[in-house]
Short mmCIF file of C-alpha atoms and ligand atoms in Angstrom, two decimals:
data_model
loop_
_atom_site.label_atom_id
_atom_site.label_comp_id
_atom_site.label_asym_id
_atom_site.label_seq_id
_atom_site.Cartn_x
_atom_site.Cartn_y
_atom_site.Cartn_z
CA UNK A 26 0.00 0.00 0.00
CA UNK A 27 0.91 3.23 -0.60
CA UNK A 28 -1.10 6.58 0.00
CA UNK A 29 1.35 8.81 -2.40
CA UNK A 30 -0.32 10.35 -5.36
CA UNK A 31 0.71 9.49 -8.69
CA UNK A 32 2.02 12.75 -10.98
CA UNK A 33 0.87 12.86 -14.40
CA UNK A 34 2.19 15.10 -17.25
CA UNK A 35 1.41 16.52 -20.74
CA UNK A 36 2.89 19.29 -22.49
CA UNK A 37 -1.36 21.03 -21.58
CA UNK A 38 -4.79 19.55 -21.35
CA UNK A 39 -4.26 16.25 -24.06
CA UNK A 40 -2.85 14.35 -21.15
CA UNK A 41 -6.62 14.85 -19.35
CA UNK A 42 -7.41 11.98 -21.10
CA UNK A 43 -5.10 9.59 -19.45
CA UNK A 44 -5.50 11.02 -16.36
CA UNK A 45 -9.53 10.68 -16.54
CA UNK A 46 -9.38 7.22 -17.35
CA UNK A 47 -6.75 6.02 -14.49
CA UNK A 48 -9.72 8.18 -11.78
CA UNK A 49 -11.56 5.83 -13.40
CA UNK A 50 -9.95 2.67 -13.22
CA UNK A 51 -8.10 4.20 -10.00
CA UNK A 52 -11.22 6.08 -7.92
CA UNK A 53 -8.79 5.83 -4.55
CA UNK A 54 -5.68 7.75 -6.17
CA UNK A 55 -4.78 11.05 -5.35
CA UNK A 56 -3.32 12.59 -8.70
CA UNK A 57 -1.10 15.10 -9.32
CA UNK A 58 -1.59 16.88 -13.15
CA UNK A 59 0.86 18.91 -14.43
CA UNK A 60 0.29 20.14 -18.04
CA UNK A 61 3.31 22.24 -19.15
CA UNK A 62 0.82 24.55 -21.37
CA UNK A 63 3.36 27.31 -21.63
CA UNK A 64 5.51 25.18 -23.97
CA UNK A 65 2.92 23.93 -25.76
CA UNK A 66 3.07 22.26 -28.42
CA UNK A 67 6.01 19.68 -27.88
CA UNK A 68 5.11 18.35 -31.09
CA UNK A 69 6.83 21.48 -32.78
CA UNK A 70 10.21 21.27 -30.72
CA UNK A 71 13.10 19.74 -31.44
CA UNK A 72 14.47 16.29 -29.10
CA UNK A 73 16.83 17.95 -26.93
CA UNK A 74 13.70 20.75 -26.10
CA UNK A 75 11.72 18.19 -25.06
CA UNK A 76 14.01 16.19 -22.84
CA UNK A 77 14.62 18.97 -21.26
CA UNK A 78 11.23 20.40 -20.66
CA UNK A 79 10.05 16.91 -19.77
CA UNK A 80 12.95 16.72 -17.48
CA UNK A 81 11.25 19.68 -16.11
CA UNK A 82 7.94 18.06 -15.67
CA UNK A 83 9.18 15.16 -14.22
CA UNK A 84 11.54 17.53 -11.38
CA UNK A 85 8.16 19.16 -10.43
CA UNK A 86 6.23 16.19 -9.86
CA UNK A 87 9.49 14.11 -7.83
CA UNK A 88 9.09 17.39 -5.60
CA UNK A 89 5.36 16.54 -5.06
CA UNK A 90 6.98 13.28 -3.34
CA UNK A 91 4.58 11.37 -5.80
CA UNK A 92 4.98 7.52 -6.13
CA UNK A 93 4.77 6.77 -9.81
CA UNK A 94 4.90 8.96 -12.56
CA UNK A 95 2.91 8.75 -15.41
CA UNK A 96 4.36 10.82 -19.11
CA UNK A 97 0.45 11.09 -20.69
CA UNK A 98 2.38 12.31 -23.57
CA UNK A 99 2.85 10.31 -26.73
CA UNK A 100 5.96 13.47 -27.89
CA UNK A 101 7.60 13.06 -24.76
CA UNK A 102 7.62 9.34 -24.10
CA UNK A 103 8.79 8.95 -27.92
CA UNK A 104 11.38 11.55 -27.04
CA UNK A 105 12.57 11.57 -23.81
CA UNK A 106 11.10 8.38 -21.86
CA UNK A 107 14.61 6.02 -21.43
CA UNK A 108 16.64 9.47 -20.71
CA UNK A 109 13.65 10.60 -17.56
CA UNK A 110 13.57 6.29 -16.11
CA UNK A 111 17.46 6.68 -16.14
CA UNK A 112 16.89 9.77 -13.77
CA UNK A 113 13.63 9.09 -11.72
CA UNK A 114 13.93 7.48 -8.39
CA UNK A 115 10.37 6.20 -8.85
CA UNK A 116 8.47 3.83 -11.76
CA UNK A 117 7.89 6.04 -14.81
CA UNK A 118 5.40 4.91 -17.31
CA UNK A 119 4.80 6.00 -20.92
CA UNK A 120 2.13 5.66 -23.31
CA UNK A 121 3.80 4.33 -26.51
CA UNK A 122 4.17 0.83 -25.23
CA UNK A 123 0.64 0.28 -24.38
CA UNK A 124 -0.60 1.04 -26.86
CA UNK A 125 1.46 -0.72 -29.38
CA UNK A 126 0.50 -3.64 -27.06
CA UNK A 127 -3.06 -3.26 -27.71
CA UNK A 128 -3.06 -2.19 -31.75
CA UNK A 129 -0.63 -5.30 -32.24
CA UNK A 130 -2.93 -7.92 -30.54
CA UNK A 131 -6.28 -5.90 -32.33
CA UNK A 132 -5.20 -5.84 -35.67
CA UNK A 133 -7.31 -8.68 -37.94
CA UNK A 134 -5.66 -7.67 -41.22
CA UNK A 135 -1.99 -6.64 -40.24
CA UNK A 136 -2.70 -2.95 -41.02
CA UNK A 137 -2.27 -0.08 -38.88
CA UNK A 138 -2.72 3.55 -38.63
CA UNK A 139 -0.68 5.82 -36.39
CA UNK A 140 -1.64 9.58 -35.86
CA UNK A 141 0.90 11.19 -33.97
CA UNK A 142 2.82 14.83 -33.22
CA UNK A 143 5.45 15.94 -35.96
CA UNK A 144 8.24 15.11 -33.55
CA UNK A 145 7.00 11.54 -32.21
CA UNK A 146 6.56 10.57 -35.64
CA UNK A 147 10.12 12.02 -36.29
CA UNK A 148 11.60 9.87 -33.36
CA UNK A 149 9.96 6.88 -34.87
CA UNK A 150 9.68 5.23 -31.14
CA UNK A 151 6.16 4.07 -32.15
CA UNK A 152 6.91 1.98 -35.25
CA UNK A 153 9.79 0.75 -33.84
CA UNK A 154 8.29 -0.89 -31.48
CA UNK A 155 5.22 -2.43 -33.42
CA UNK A 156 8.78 -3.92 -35.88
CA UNK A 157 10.36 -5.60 -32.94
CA UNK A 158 6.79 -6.72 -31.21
CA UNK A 159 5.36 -8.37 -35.04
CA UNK A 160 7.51 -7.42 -38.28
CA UNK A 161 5.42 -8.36 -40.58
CA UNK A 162 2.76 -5.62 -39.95
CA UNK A 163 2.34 -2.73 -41.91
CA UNK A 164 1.93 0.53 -40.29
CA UNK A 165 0.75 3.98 -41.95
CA UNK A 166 1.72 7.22 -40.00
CA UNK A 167 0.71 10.26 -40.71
CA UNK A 168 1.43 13.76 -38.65
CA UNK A 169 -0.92 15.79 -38.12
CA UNK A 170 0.13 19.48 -36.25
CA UNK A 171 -2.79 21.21 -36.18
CA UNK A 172 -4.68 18.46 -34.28
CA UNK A 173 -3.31 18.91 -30.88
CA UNK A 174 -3.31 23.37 -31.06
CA UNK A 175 -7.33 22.84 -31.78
CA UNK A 176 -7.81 20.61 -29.19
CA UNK A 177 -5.77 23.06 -26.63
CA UNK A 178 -7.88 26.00 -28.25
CA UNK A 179 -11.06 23.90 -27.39
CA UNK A 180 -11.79 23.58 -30.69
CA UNK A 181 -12.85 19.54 -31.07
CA UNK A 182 -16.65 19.81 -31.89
CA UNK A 183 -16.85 17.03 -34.78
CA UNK A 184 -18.94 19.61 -36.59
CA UNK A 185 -16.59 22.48 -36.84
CA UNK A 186 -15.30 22.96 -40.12
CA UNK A 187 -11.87 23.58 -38.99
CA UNK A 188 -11.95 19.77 -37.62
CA UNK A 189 -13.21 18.50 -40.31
CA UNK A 190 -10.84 20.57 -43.03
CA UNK A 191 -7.59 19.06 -40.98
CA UNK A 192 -9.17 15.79 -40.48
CA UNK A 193 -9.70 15.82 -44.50
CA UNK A 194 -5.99 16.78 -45.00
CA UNK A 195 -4.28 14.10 -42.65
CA UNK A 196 -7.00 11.20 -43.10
CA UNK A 197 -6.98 9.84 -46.49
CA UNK A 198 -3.40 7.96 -46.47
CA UNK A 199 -4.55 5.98 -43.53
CA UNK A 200 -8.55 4.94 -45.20
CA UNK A 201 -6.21 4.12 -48.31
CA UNK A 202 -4.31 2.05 -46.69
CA UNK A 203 -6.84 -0.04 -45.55
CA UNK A 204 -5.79 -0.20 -41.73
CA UNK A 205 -8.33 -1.55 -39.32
CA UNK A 206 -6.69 0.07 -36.43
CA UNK A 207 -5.56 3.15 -35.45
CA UNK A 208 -3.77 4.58 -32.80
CA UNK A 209 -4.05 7.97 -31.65
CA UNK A 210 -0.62 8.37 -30.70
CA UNK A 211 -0.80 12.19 -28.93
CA UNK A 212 -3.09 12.68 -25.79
CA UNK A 213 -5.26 15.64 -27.46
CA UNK A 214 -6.39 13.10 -30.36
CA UNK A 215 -9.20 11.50 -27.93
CA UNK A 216 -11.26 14.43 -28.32
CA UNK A 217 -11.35 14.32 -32.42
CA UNK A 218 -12.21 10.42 -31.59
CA UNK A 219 -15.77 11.02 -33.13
CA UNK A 220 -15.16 12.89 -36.22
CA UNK A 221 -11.71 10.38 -36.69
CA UNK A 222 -14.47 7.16 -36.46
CA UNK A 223 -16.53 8.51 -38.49
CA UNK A 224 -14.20 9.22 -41.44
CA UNK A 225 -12.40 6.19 -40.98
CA UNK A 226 -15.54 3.97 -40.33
CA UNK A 227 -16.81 2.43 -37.65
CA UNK A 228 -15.15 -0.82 -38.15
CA UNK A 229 -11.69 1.12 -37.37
CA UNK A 230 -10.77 0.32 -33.95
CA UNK A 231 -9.24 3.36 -32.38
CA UNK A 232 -6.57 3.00 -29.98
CA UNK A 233 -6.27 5.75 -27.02
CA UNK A 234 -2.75 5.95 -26.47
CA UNK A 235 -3.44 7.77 -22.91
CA UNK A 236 -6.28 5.25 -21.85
CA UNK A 237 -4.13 1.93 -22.84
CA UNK A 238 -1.38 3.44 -20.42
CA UNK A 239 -3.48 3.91 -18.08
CA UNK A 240 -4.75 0.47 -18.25
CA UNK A 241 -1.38 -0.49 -17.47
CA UNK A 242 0.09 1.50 -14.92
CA UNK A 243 -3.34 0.29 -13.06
CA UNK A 244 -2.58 -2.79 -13.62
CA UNK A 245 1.52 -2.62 -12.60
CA UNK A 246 0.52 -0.61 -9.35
CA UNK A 247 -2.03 -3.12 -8.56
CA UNK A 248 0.46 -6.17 -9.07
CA UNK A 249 3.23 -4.35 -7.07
CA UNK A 250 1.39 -3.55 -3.91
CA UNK A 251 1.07 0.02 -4.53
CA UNK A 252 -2.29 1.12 -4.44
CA UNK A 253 -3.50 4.04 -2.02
CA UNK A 254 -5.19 2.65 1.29
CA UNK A 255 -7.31 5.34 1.20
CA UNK A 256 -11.15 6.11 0.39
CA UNK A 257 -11.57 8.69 -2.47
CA UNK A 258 -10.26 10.27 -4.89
CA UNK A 259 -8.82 14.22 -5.83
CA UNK A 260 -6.80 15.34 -8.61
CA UNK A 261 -4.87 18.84 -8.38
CA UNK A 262 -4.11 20.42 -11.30
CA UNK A 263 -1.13 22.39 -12.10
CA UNK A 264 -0.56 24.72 -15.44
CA UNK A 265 2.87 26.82 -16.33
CA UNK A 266 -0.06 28.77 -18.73
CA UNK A 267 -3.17 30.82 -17.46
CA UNK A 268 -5.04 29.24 -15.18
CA UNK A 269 -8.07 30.70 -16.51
CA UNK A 270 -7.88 29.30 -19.88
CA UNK A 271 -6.84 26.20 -18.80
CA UNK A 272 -9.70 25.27 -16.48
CA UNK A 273 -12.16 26.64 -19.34
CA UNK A 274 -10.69 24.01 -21.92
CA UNK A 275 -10.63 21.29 -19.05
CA UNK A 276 -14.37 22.21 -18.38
CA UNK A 277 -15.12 21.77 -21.67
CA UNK A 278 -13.07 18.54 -22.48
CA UNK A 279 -14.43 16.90 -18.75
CA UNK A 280 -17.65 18.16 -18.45
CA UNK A 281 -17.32 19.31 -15.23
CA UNK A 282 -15.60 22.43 -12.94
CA UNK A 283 -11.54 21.99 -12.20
CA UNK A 284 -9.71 24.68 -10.80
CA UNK A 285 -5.74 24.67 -11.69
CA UNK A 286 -2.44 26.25 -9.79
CA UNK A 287 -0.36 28.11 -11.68
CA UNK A 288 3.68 26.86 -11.73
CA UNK A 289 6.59 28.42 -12.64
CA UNK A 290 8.36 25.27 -12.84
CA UNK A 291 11.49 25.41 -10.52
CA UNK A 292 14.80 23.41 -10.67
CA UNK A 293 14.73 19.77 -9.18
CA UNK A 294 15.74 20.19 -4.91
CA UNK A 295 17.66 17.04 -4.94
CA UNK A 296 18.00 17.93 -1.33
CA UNK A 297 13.90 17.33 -1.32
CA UNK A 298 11.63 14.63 -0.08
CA UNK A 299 12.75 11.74 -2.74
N1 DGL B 302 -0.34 15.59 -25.95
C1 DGL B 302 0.94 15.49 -26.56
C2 DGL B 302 1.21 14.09 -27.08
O1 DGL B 302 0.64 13.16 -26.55
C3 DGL B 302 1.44 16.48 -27.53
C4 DGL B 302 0.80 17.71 -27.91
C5 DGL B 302 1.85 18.73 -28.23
O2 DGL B 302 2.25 19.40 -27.28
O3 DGL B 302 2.29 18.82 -29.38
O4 DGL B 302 1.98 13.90 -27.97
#
C-alpha cells in the first residue's frame, strides 16, 4: 500500500485523457496533473527541447513526493522516456508501449494507422516498437500538427469545419491504406475520436494511447502492492499557462468544474523529499 499520489504530465490539457481514465480505473488515487501549457506544443520542438522540458515536468512532480509517474504524452515518451527512467527514483510509465500492445494484438488484417505529433513521428519510437513486437505488420503514420493546437484551443466539436478541413488533410493515407486500427498516438487526439471514427468507419478500432497506459500502470501498481489505502479520490491540477484558460478548456473537455495552480516550474531540490 501506498497513499502517495501518482504525478501525471502533458505538455497542456491532451494528457486529461489519461489522467480521466486512471480516476476511473483508480477512484482511490490522489493525482497530481501537471500540463506544461506554456511550452505547448512539444510536437513542434526539437528532441533535446523536449528532454529537457520533460525533465522539467518530471523535477516538479518528484518534488510533489509522488509515487509513480505517469508521461500522458505520446511526444515526450517517444522523445525523452529512457533518458527521464534513467533519472527518476520512482516507476515512470509511458504511453507508446501500451498502446502498441493493444493495436498489435487488435489488428485482424496486419494494417495499422498511427496519428501522432510531428516530432514523435520524427523519433519513430512508435513503429519501432510495433517492428520488434510483429515485423510483418504494416503501419501507416501520418502527422498531423494542427490536431493537438485545436484541441488546446477547445476547438474539437466534430462539426466544426476547422476539424473536419484538418481531419480531410491528414485522413486519407490511412482509409487508403486499408488499416483496421488506429492509434491515436498524442493525448489531445481522444477528443477528435468522433469525427476520426466517423471518417475512418466504424469498423476502425481506435486506440487511445493515454487510456491503454493507463490500463497499465493500473494494472503494474495493482500487481506491485502500490495502491493508495485510502477512500476517495482528488486530482490537483497544475498549469505553467493561465489558469483561466486552462480550467475553461478542461471544463469543456471533462464536463465538469476543475480549478488549476499556476507553476513556474522550478529546478529539481535534490536535497527534497525523494
Ligand atoms: N499531448 C501530446 C502528445 O501526446 C502532444 C501535444 C503537443 O504538445 O504537441 O503527444
Amino acid at each position: 500500500m501506498d497513499n502517495r499520489a501518482i504525478g501525471v504530465f502533458d505538455s497542456g490539457l491532451g494528457g486529461l485523457t489519461a489522467a480521466q481514465e486512471l480516476a476511473y480505473l483508480m477512484p482511490d488515487e490522489h493525482i497530481i496533473y501537471l500540463g506544461d501549457s506554456y511550452n505547448m506544443p512539444y510536437g513542434e520542438k526539437s528532441r533535446n527541447e523536449i528532454i529537457e522540458m520533460s525533465r522539467s515536468d518530471l523535477h516538479f512532480l518528484l518534488n510533489k513526493d509522488v509515487k509513480a509517474v505517469f508521461v500522458a504524452c505520446g511526444t515526450a515518451t517517444s522523445n525523452a522516456l529512457d533518458i527521464l527512467a534513467e533519472e527518476s527514483p520512482v516507476p515512470i510509465f509511458g504511453v507508446v508501449e501500451p498502446a502498441v500492445r493493444e493495436a498489435v494484438s487488435s489488428t485482424g488484417n496486419g494494417r495499422i494507422g498511427l496519428l501522432a505529433t510531428r516530432a514523435s513521428v520524427k523519433a519513430g519510437t512508435y513503429e519501432r516498437l510495433i517492428s520488434r513486437l510483429s515485423p510483418e505488420l504494416s503501419v501507416t503514420t501520418r502527422a498531423c500538427p494542427k490536431f493537438a493546437t485545436m484541441v488546446e484551443d477547445g476547438i474539437f466539436d466534430k462539426n466544426d469545419e476547422r476539424v473536419r478541413e484538418a481531419v480531410l488533410e491528414y485522413l486519407p493515407p490511412l482509409k487508403l491504406a486499408g488499416v483496421d486500427t488506429v492509434i491515436l498516438g498524442c493525448t489531445h487526439y481522444p477528443l477528435l475520436a468522433d469525427v476520426i471514427s466517423e471518417y475512418m468507419g466504424s469498423d476502425v478500432k481506435l486506440i487511445s494511447a493515454g487510456a491503454a497506459a493507463a490500463r497499465s500502470l493500473c494494472a503494474y501498481l495493482k500487481e506491485n502492492a502500490m495502491t493508495s489505502g485510502k477512500k476517495g479520490s482528488k486530482t490537483e491540477y497544475y498549469t505553467t499557462g493561465q489558469t483561466g484558460c486552462f480550467a475553461y478548456t478542461a471544463k469543456l473537455m471533462l464536463k465538469r468544474d476543475i480549478s488549476a495552480e499556476l507553476t513556474g516550474i522550478e529546478p529539481f531540490d535534490k536535497g527534497g523529499n525523494i
